[in-house]
CSV table of C-alpha atoms in Angstrom, one decimal:
chain,number,residue,atom,x,y,z
A,527,MET,CA,100.8,117.2,262.7
A,528,ASP,CA,100.1,114.1,260.7
A,529,ARG,CA,102.6,113.2,258.0
A,530,ASN,CA,102.2,110.5,255.4
A,531,ALA,CA,105.0,109.0,253.3
A,532,ASP,CA,104.2,108.2,249.7
A,533,ALA,CA,104.9,104.5,249.1
A,534,THR,CA,103.6,104.3,245.5
A,535,PRO,CA,106.1,102.2,243.5
A,536,THR,CA,107.6,103.5,240.4
A,537,LYS,CA,106.7,101.7,237.2
A,538,ASP,CA,110.3,101.1,236.3
A,539,PHE,CA,111.2,99.6,239.7
A,540,PHE,CA,108.0,97.4,239.6
A,541,VAL,CA,108.6,96.1,236.1
A,542,ARG,CA,112.3,95.4,236.9
A,543,MET,CA,111.4,93.5,240.0
A,544,ILE,CA,108.7,91.3,238.6
A,545,THR,CA,110.7,90.3,235.6
A,546,ARG,CA,114.2,90.0,237.2
A,547,ASP,CA,114.0,86.6,238.9
A,548,ILE,CA,112.0,84.6,236.5
A,549,ALA,CA,113.7,82.6,233.7
A,550,LEU,CA,112.8,83.2,230.1
A,551,GLU,CA,111.5,79.6,229.8
A,552,ASP,CA,109.1,80.2,232.7
A,553,CYS,CA,107.7,83.3,231.1
A,554,LEU,CA,107.0,81.3,227.9
A,555,LEU,CA,105.4,78.5,229.9
A,556,ASP,CA,103.2,81.1,231.7
A,557,LEU,CA,101.8,82.2,228.3
A,558,ILE,CA,101.1,78.6,227.3
A,559,ASP,CA,99.3,78.2,230.7
A,560,ASN,CA,97.0,81.0,229.7
A,561,CYS,CA,96.2,79.2,226.4
A,562,LEU,CA,95.4,76.0,228.3
A,563,ASP,CA,93.2,77.7,230.8
A,564,GLY,CA,91.3,79.4,228.0
A,565,ALA,CA,90.7,76.0,226.3
A,566,ARG,CA,89.6,74.5,229.6
A,567,ARG,CA,87.1,77.3,230.2
A,568,GLN,CA,85.8,76.9,226.7
A,569,ILE,CA,85.4,73.1,227.1
A,570,ALA,CA,83.7,73.6,230.5
A,571,ARG,CA,81.2,76.1,229.0
A,572,GLN,CA,80.4,73.7,226.2
A,573,GLU,CA,80.1,70.6,228.4
A,574,GLY,CA,78.5,72.4,231.3
A,575,ASN,CA,80.8,71.0,234.0
A,576,GLY,CA,84.0,71.9,235.8
A,577,ALA,CA,85.6,68.4,235.9
A,578,VAL,CA,89.2,67.7,234.9
A,579,VAL,CA,89.3,67.9,231.1
A,580,SER,CA,89.9,64.6,229.4
A,581,ASN,CA,90.0,65.7,225.8
A,582,TYR,CA,91.6,68.8,224.3
A,583,ASP,CA,91.2,67.7,220.7
A,584,GLY,CA,91.1,70.7,218.3
A,585,TYR,CA,92.7,73.2,220.6
A,586,TRP,CA,96.2,74.5,219.9
A,587,ALA,CA,98.9,77.1,220.8
A,588,ASN,CA,101.6,78.1,218.4
A,589,LEU,CA,104.8,79.9,219.3
A,590,HIS,CA,107.0,81.7,216.7
A,591,ILE,CA,110.4,82.7,218.1
A,592,SER,CA,113.1,84.7,216.4
A,593,GLN,CA,115.7,87.4,217.1
A,594,GLU,CA,113.3,90.0,215.7
A,595,GLU,CA,110.0,89.1,217.1
A,596,PHE,CA,108.0,86.7,219.4
A,597,ARG,CA,104.5,85.6,218.6
A,598,ILE,CA,102.1,83.2,220.4
A,599,GLU,CA,98.6,82.5,219.1
A,600,ASP,CA,95.9,80.2,220.1
A,601,ASN,CA,92.3,79.2,219.3
A,602,CYS,CA,91.3,78.9,223.0
A,603,GLY,CA,88.3,81.2,223.3
A,604,GLY,CA,89.8,84.6,223.7
A,605,ILE,CA,89.4,87.2,226.4
A,606,SER,CA,86.2,89.2,226.7
A,607,VAL,CA,86.5,93.0,226.6
A,608,SER,CA,85.0,93.4,230.0
A,609,ASN,CA,87.4,90.9,231.5
A,610,ALA,CA,90.3,92.6,229.8
A,611,ILE,CA,89.3,96.0,231.1
A,612,ASP,CA,88.6,94.9,234.7
A,613,TYR,CA,90.9,92.0,235.3
A,614,ALA,CA,93.2,90.5,232.6
A,615,PHE,CA,95.7,93.5,232.6
A,616,HIS,CA,95.7,94.0,236.3
A,617,PHE,CA,99.0,93.2,238.1
A,618,GLY,CA,97.9,90.5,240.5
A,619,ARG,CA,94.5,89.0,241.0
A,620,ARG,CA,92.0,91.5,242.3
A,621,PRO,CA,89.8,90.3,245.3
A,622,ASP,CA,86.7,90.7,243.1
A,623,ALA,CA,88.1,88.9,240.1
A,624,PRO,CA,86.1,85.9,238.9
A,625,LYS,CA,87.6,82.5,239.5
A,626,GLU,CA,89.9,81.2,236.8
A,627,GLY,CA,87.7,78.2,236.8
A,628,ASP,CA,87.9,74.7,238.2
A,629,PHE,CA,91.3,73.0,237.9
A,630,ALA,CA,93.0,76.1,236.5
A,631,ILE,CA,96.8,76.3,236.2
A,632,GLY,CA,97.0,80.1,236.1
A,633,LEU,CA,96.3,81.6,239.5
A,634,TYR,CA,98.3,84.6,240.5
A,635,GLY,CA,97.3,87.2,237.9
A,636,ILE,CA,100.8,88.1,237.0
A,637,GLY,CA,102.0,85.6,234.3
A,638,MET,CA,101.0,87.3,231.1
A,639,LYS,CA,102.2,90.8,232.2
A,640,ARG,CA,105.4,89.5,233.6
A,641,ALA,CA,106.2,87.5,230.4
A,642,ILE,CA,105.5,90.2,227.8
A,643,LEU,CA,107.4,92.9,229.8
A,644,LYS,CA,110.4,90.7,230.1
A,645,ILE,CA,110.5,89.8,226.4
A,646,GLY,CA,110.3,93.2,224.6
A,647,THR,CA,109.1,96.8,224.5
A,648,LYS,CA,106.7,96.8,221.6
A,649,ILE,CA,103.6,94.6,222.4
A,650,ALA,CA,100.4,94.0,220.5
A,651,ILE,CA,97.6,91.9,222.1
A,652,HIS,CA,94.7,91.0,219.8
A,653,SER,CA,92.0,88.8,221.4
A,654,SER,CA,88.6,87.7,220.2
A,655,THR,CA,85.6,85.9,221.6
A,656,ILE,CA,82.7,84.8,219.5
A,657,ASP,CA,81.0,88.2,220.2
A,658,GLU,CA,83.7,90.8,220.3
A,659,ALA,CA,87.4,91.6,220.0
A,660,PHE,CA,90.0,94.1,221.1
A,661,LEU,CA,93.5,95.2,220.3
A,662,CYS,CA,95.9,96.5,223.0
A,663,ALA,CA,99.1,98.1,221.7
A,664,ILE,CA,101.8,98.8,224.4
A,665,ASP,CA,104.9,100.8,223.9
A,666,VAL,CA,106.6,100.0,227.2
A,667,GLU,CA,109.2,102.8,227.1
A,668,ASP,CA,106.4,105.3,226.6
A,669,TRP,CA,104.1,103.6,229.2
A,670,LEU,CA,106.9,103.8,231.8
A,671,THR,CA,107.0,107.6,231.5
A,672,HIS,CA,103.4,108.1,232.6
A,673,ASP,CA,102.0,107.9,236.2
A,674,ARG,CA,98.8,106.2,235.1
A,675,TRP,CA,98.9,102.4,235.0
A,676,GLU,CA,96.2,101.8,232.3
A,677,PHE,CA,96.7,100.1,229.0
A,678,HIS,CA,94.6,101.5,226.1
A,679,MET,CA,92.4,99.1,224.2
A,680,ASP,CA,90.7,99.6,220.8
A,681,ASP,CA,88.0,97.7,219.1
A,682,ALA,CA,89.3,95.1,216.6
A,683,GLU,CA,88.2,92.6,214.0
A,684,LYS,CA,87.1,89.3,215.4
A,685,ILE,CA,89.5,86.4,215.0
A,686,LYS,CA,88.2,83.4,213.0
A,687,GLY,CA,87.6,80.6,215.5
A,688,THR,CA,88.3,82.9,218.5
A,689,GLY,CA,91.5,83.1,220.4
A,690,THR,CA,94.4,85.4,221.4
A,691,ARG,CA,97.4,86.6,219.4
A,692,ILE,CA,100.4,88.3,221.1
A,693,LEU,CA,103.1,89.9,219.0
A,694,ILE,CA,106.3,91.3,220.7
A,695,THR,CA,109.0,93.3,218.8
A,696,ASP,CA,112.0,95.3,219.9
A,697,ILE,CA,113.1,92.2,221.8
A,698,ALA,CA,115.4,92.9,224.8
A,699,LYS,CA,119.0,92.3,223.9
A,700,GLY,CA,119.6,89.3,226.2
A,701,ILE,CA,116.3,87.7,225.2
A,702,ALA,CA,117.1,88.1,221.5
A,703,GLU,CA,120.4,86.3,222.1
A,704,GLU,CA,118.6,83.4,223.7
A,705,PHE,CA,116.0,83.3,221.0
A,706,GLN,CA,118.6,82.8,218.3
A,707,ASP,CA,120.4,80.1,220.3
A,708,LYS,CA,119.5,76.6,219.0
A,709,ASN,CA,120.3,75.1,222.3
A,710,PHE,CA,117.7,77.3,224.0
A,711,LEU,CA,115.1,76.4,221.5
A,712,ASN,CA,115.9,72.6,221.8
A,713,SER,CA,115.7,72.9,225.6
A,714,LEU,CA,112.4,74.7,225.4
A,715,CYS,CA,111.0,72.0,223.2
A,716,ARG,CA,112.1,69.3,225.7
A,717,ILE,CA,110.6,71.3,228.6
A,718,VAL,CA,107.3,71.8,226.9
A,719,ALA,CA,107.2,68.1,225.9
A,720,ARG,CA,107.9,67.1,229.5
A,721,ASP,CA,105.9,69.6,231.5
A,722,TYR,CA,102.8,69.6,229.3
A,723,ALA,CA,102.8,65.8,228.5
A,724,LEU,CA,99.4,65.2,230.1
A,725,PHE,CA,97.8,67.9,228.0
A,726,LEU,CA,99.5,66.8,224.9
A,727,ASP,CA,98.4,63.2,225.5
A,728,LYS,CA,94.8,64.6,225.9
A,729,GLY,CA,94.9,66.1,222.4
A,730,PHE,CA,96.2,69.7,223.0
A,731,SER,CA,98.7,70.8,220.3
A,732,ILE,CA,101.7,73.0,220.8
A,733,SER,CA,104.1,74.0,218.1
A,734,ILE,CA,107.4,75.9,218.3
A,735,ASN,CA,108.6,77.5,215.0
A,736,GLY,CA,106.3,75.3,213.0
A,737,ILE,CA,107.4,72.0,214.7
A,738,GLN,CA,104.7,70.2,216.7
A,739,VAL,CA,105.9,69.2,220.1
A,740,GLN,CA,105.6,65.5,220.9
A,741,SER,CA,104.6,64.3,224.3
A,742,TYR,CA,107.3,63.0,226.7
A,743,GLY,CA,105.6,59.7,226.6
A,744,TYR,CA,105.6,58.5,230.2
A,745,ALA,CA,105.5,54.8,230.4
A,746,VAL,CA,106.4,52.0,232.8
A,747,LYS,CA,107.3,48.3,232.2
A,748,GLU,CA,105.1,45.6,233.7
A,749,SER,CA,105.0,41.8,233.8
A,750,ASP,CA,103.9,39.2,236.2
A,751,GLU,CA,107.0,40.1,238.3
A,752,PHE,CA,106.8,43.9,237.9
A,753,LYS,CA,103.6,45.7,238.9
A,754,THR,CA,103.3,49.4,239.2
A,755,TYR,CA,102.3,51.1,242.4
A,756,ARG,CA,99.1,53.2,242.0
A,757,SER,CA,96.9,54.6,244.8
A,758,SER,CA,94.9,57.8,245.5
A,759,TYR,CA,93.3,59.6,248.4
A,760,ASP,CA,91.5,62.8,249.2
A,761,ASP,CA,93.3,65.4,251.4
A,762,GLY,CA,90.6,68.0,252.1
A,763,ASN,CA,89.6,69.5,248.7
A,764,VAL,CA,92.6,68.1,246.9
A,765,ARG,CA,92.7,64.7,245.1
A,766,VAL,CA,96.2,63.1,245.4
A,767,GLU,CA,97.4,60.2,243.3
A,768,LEU,CA,100.7,58.4,243.4
A,769,ILE,CA,102.0,56.2,240.5
A,770,ALA,CA,105.5,54.6,240.7
A,771,GLY,CA,107.2,51.8,238.8
A,772,MET,CA,110.0,50.7,236.5
A,773,ALA,CA,110.5,52.9,233.5
A,774,ALA,CA,113.6,51.0,232.5
A,775,PRO,CA,115.9,48.3,234.0
A,776,PRO,CA,118.4,49.5,236.5
A,777,PRO,CA,121.9,50.1,235.2
A,778,SER,CA,124.6,47.5,235.2
A,779,ASP,CA,127.1,47.8,238.0
A,780,LEU,CA,129.7,48.2,235.3
A,781,GLU,CA,128.0,51.3,233.8
A,782,PRO,CA,129.7,54.5,235.0
A,783,PRO,CA,127.3,57.1,236.5
A,784,GLU,CA,128.3,59.9,234.0
A,785,ARG,CA,127.1,57.8,231.1
A,786,ALA,CA,123.7,57.0,232.6
A,787,ASP,CA,120.8,59.2,231.3
A,788,ALA,CA,118.7,60.0,234.4
A,789,SER,CA,116.4,62.7,232.9
A,790,TYR,CA,113.4,60.3,233.0
A,791,TYR,CA,114.0,59.0,236.5
A,792,GLY,CA,113.1,60.1,239.9
A,793,TRP,CA,109.8,61.7,241.2
A,794,PHE,CA,107.6,64.1,239.1
A,795,ILE,CA,105.3,66.5,240.9
A,796,VAL,CA,102.1,67.4,239.0
A,797,CYS,CA,99.5,70.1,239.8
A,798,ASN,CA,96.3,70.1,237.8
A,799,ASP,CA,98.0,68.2,235.0
A,800,ARG,CA,101.0,70.6,234.8
A,801,ILE,CA,104.4,69.1,235.8
A,802,VAL,CA,106.0,71.5,238.2
A,803,LEU,CA,108.9,69.4,239.4
A,804,PRO,CA,110.4,66.9,237.0
A,805,ALA,CA,112.7,63.9,237.7
A,806,ASP,CA,113.5,65.0,241.2
A,807,LYS,CA,116.2,63.2,243.1
A,808,THR,CA,116.6,65.5,246.1
A,809,GLU,CA,115.2,66.0,249.6
A,810,ARG,CA,112.3,67.8,248.0
A,811,THR,CA,110.9,64.3,247.2
A,812,GLY,CA,112.3,62.6,250.3
A,813,TRP,CA,115.7,61.4,249.0
A,814,GLY,CA,118.3,61.7,251.7
A,815,ASP,CA,115.7,63.1,254.1
A,816,ASP,CA,115.0,61.7,257.6
A,817,GLN,CA,117.2,58.6,257.3
A,818,PHE,CA,115.8,57.8,253.8
A,819,PRO,CA,118.7,57.0,251.4
A,820,ALA,CA,120.0,59.7,249.1
A,821,TRP,CA,119.5,59.1,245.3
A,822,HIS,CA,122.2,56.8,243.8
A,823,TYR,CA,122.6,56.1,240.1
A,824,GLN,CA,121.8,52.4,240.9
A,825,TYR,CA,118.1,53.6,241.2
A,826,ASN,CA,118.0,54.7,237.6
A,827,GLY,CA,115.0,53.2,235.9
A,828,PHE,CA,112.6,54.2,238.7
A,829,MET,CA,109.9,56.7,237.8
A,830,GLY,CA,107.3,58.1,240.2
A,831,MET,CA,104.6,60.7,239.9
A,832,VAL,CA,102.5,62.6,242.5
A,833,LEU,CA,99.5,64.2,240.9
A,834,PHE,CA,97.5,66.9,242.8
A,835,HIS,CA,94.1,67.9,241.5
A,836,SER,CA,91.9,70.6,242.9
A,837,SER,CA,89.1,72.8,241.6
A,838,ASP,CA,90.8,75.5,243.7
A,839,PRO,CA,94.4,75.9,242.4
A,840,ASN,CA,95.3,78.0,245.4
A,841,LEU,CA,95.3,74.8,247.5
A,842,LEU,CA,98.0,73.1,245.4
A,843,PRO,CA,101.7,73.1,246.6
A,844,TRP,CA,103.3,75.0,243.7
A,845,THR,CA,105.3,78.3,243.5
A,846,THR,CA,104.5,81.4,241.4
A,847,THR,CA,106.7,80.2,238.6
A,848,LYS,CA,105.0,76.8,238.6
A,849,ARG,CA,108.5,75.2,238.3
A,850,ASP,CA,108.9,74.2,241.9
A,851,VAL,CA,107.0,73.0,245.0
A,852,ASP,CA,106.2,74.6,248.3
A,853,GLU,CA,107.9,72.2,250.6
A,854,SER,CA,106.3,73.9,253.7
A,855,SER,CA,102.8,72.9,252.6
A,856,PRO,CA,101.3,70.3,255.0
A,857,LEU,CA,99.5,68.8,252.1
A,858,TYR,CA,102.8,68.3,250.3
A,859,ARG,CA,104.6,66.9,253.3
A,860,ARG,CA,101.8,64.3,253.9
A,861,ALA,CA,102.2,63.2,250.3
A,862,ILE,CA,106.0,62.8,250.6
A,863,SER,CA,105.5,60.4,253.5
A,864,LYS,CA,103.6,58.2,251.0
A,865,VAL,CA,106.3,58.8,248.4
A,866,LYS,CA,108.8,57.0,250.6
A,867,ILE,CA,106.5,54.0,251.0
A,868,ALA,CA,106.1,53.7,247.3
A,869,THR,CA,109.9,54.1,246.7
A,870,ARG,CA,111.2,51.6,249.2
A,871,PRO,CA,110.6,48.3,247.2
A,872,TRP,CA,112.7,49.7,244.3
A,873,ILE,CA,115.6,50.6,246.6
A,874,GLU,CA,115.6,47.1,248.1
A,875,TYR,CA,115.3,45.5,244.7
A,876,THR,CA,118.3,47.3,243.2
A,877,ASN,CA,120.3,46.3,246.3
A,878,ARG,CA,119.4,42.6,245.9
A,879,ARG,CA,120.0,42.5,242.1
A,880,LYS,CA,123.7,43.3,242.5
A,881,SER,CA,124.4,39.7,243.3
A,882,ASN,CA,121.8,38.4,240.8
A,883,ARG,CA,122.4,40.6,237.8
A,884,ASP,CA,121.9,37.9,235.1
A,885,ALA,CA,118.7,36.5,236.7
A,886,ALA,CA,117.4,40.1,237.2
A,887,ARG,CA,118.1,41.0,233.6
A,888,ALA,CA,116.2,38.0,232.2
A,889,ILE,CA,113.1,39.0,234.2
A,890,GLU,CA,113.4,42.7,233.4
A,891,ASP,CA,113.7,41.9,229.6
A,892,ASN,CA,110.3,40.2,229.7
A,893,ALA,CA,108.5,43.3,231.0
A,894,LYS,CA,106.5,45.3,228.5
A,895,ALA,CA,105.9,49.1,228.2
A,896,VAL,CA,102.6,50.3,229.4
A,897,SER,CA,101.3,53.9,229.4
A,898,PHE,CA,101.9,55.4,232.8
A,899,PHE,CA,98.3,56.3,233.2
A,900,ASP,CA,96.8,53.0,232.0
A,901,VAL,CA,98.1,50.9,234.9
A,902,GLU,CA,95.6,49.5,237.4
A,903,SER,CA,95.4,50.5,241.1
A,904,ASN,CA,97.9,48.5,243.1
A,905,PRO,CA,98.7,49.1,246.8
A,906,VAL,CA,102.4,48.1,246.6
A,907,LEU,CA,105.2,48.3,244.0
A,908,LYS,CA,105.8,44.7,243.1
A,909,VAL,CA,109.3,43.7,242.1
A,910,PRO,CA,110.9,40.2,241.6
A,911,ASN,CA,111.8,38.2,244.7
A,912,LEU,CA,115.4,37.4,243.6
A,913,PRO,CA,117.0,34.4,245.3
A,914,THR,CA,119.6,35.3,247.8
A,915,LYS,CA,123.1,34.1,246.9
A,916,PRO,CA,125.6,33.1,249.6
A,917,LYS,CA,127.9,36.0,250.5
A,918,ILE,CA,131.4,35.7,249.3
A,919,GLN,CA,134.2,37.6,250.9
A,920,MET,CA,135.4,40.1,248.3
A,921,ALA,CA,138.6,42.1,247.8
A,922,ASN,CA,139.2,45.4,245.9
A,923,ILE,CA,142.0,45.5,243.4
A,924,ASN,CA,143.3,48.9,242.3
A,925,TYR,CA,146.3,49.7,240.1
A,926,GLN,CA,147.4,52.0,237.3
A,927,LYS,CA,148.7,51.2,233.8
A,928,PRO,CA,149.7,53.3,230.8
A,929,LEU,CA,146.6,54.5,228.8
A,930,SER,CA,148.2,53.3,225.5
A,931,GLU,CA,148.4,49.8,226.8
A,932,VAL,CA,144.9,50.0,228.2
A,933,ASN,CA,143.6,51.0,224.8
A,934,LYS,CA,145.4,48.0,223.2
A,935,VAL,CA,143.5,45.8,225.7
A,936,ARG,CA,140.3,47.5,224.7
A,937,ALA,CA,141.0,46.8,221.0
A,938,ALA,CA,141.8,43.2,221.8
A,939,PHE,CA,138.4,42.8,223.5
A,940,GLY,CA,136.8,44.6,220.5
A,941,ASP,CA,135.2,47.3,222.6
A,942,LYS,CA,136.8,50.8,222.5
A,943,PHE,CA,134.3,52.0,225.2
A,944,LEU,CA,135.1,49.3,227.7
A,945,THR,CA,135.4,50.9,231.2
A,946,TYR,CA,138.5,50.6,233.3
A,947,ARG,CA,136.7,48.5,235.8
A,948,ALA,CA,135.5,46.1,233.1
A,949,ILE,CA,139.0,45.8,231.7
A,950,GLY,CA,140.3,44.9,235.2
A,951,GLU,CA,137.7,42.2,235.7
A,952,LYS,CA,138.1,40.7,232.3
A,953,THR,CA,141.9,40.5,232.5
A,954,PHE,CA,141.7,39.1,236.0
A,955,ASP,CA,139.1,36.5,234.9
A,956,TYR,CA,141.3,35.6,231.9
A,957,TYR,CA,144.3,35.0,234.2
A,958,VAL,CA,142.3,32.9,236.6
A,959,GLU,CA,140.9,30.8,233.8
A,960,HIS,CA,144.2,30.1,232.0
A,961,GLU,CA,146.8,30.2,234.8
A,962,VAL,CA,144.9,29.2,238.0
A,963,GLU,CA,142.0,26.9,237.4
A,964,GLU,CA,142.7,23.4,236.3
């Protein structure tokens, strides 16, 4: 006798699982991604092509975040009623679903649902195209009690200018606590400025609680001695571009690592203009992998970017959260081999400049900031060819003194932030000058 076990998931289990392992920031970014994809589709329809969009002027997404409610609204074309019924509210992308469109950043069909279910339990989605509009009101607690998975939609008034409005109330307790935390909001603004910098530079506007987010402003410094690396190639149906150069001079040897801001430095991985891995200094971008040196604070000042573009977003090496890379992707591994080539001149330069710090600083100070994406193609990262100084046999000196006396020495030098190492060198140099040298 045949027997079949019922494997249908419960709604409560399903909702808990899809929302459990995604950070709140990632949920909000998923909602912004939907806005950008809507704008891109709208622009493609108007211009009649599916190329990478170069101008988002006039398109915007506004987020309003408080302990009581969350709202996100845009003017990015809206969702048609037929798409909402057949596809937009489906968990996961159906096989017969239309393509998101060329160069999309939303691809798994889970982002909006996962985000709204994580944030709260009372949800209203109002979306309007030029021709029609709908309103979908969801009471999550009530919806979970029914076996059917549908969301009811009503006709609604059209939104002036077209777009989508999502309002969420009854915010989950833990989410509400984060929403009222100024540190969370400041961090979210920084992440949006960084991860959507390419869209912001192209004219798209994002505001959070009435404050317009400013682009991260990626730039490198160039001169006759410093030339940024820039090259591109096609890997199947994916266009890959690498850009790498000096965003800032390397730190002084006297600068302690804990005081060096490295948030701009390292490798940035970009998929269809969305930054998915920022300022990476780990094996994911080759550091410390396969006899390549691990990141050291002396490399601060280096910025590199790998940009993947494809009309089919499924070919790109990103994860479902779009905040990490798929390191197992052959496409990605091939790109990393070129990342190491682009990085090597900077490593060698920072090693050489240790014995030529003053000469290096003079050259570095002459370099001028250039927009990261305005640099010309160049097959190698050009750095100064510093003269090699004769090696002098050196000795390390290590000793301890009372902090009160050390602070008096700092005061005498007129610098209360002087490092211990600098104090040791200055006092030694003073003794040599006044007691040893003639």
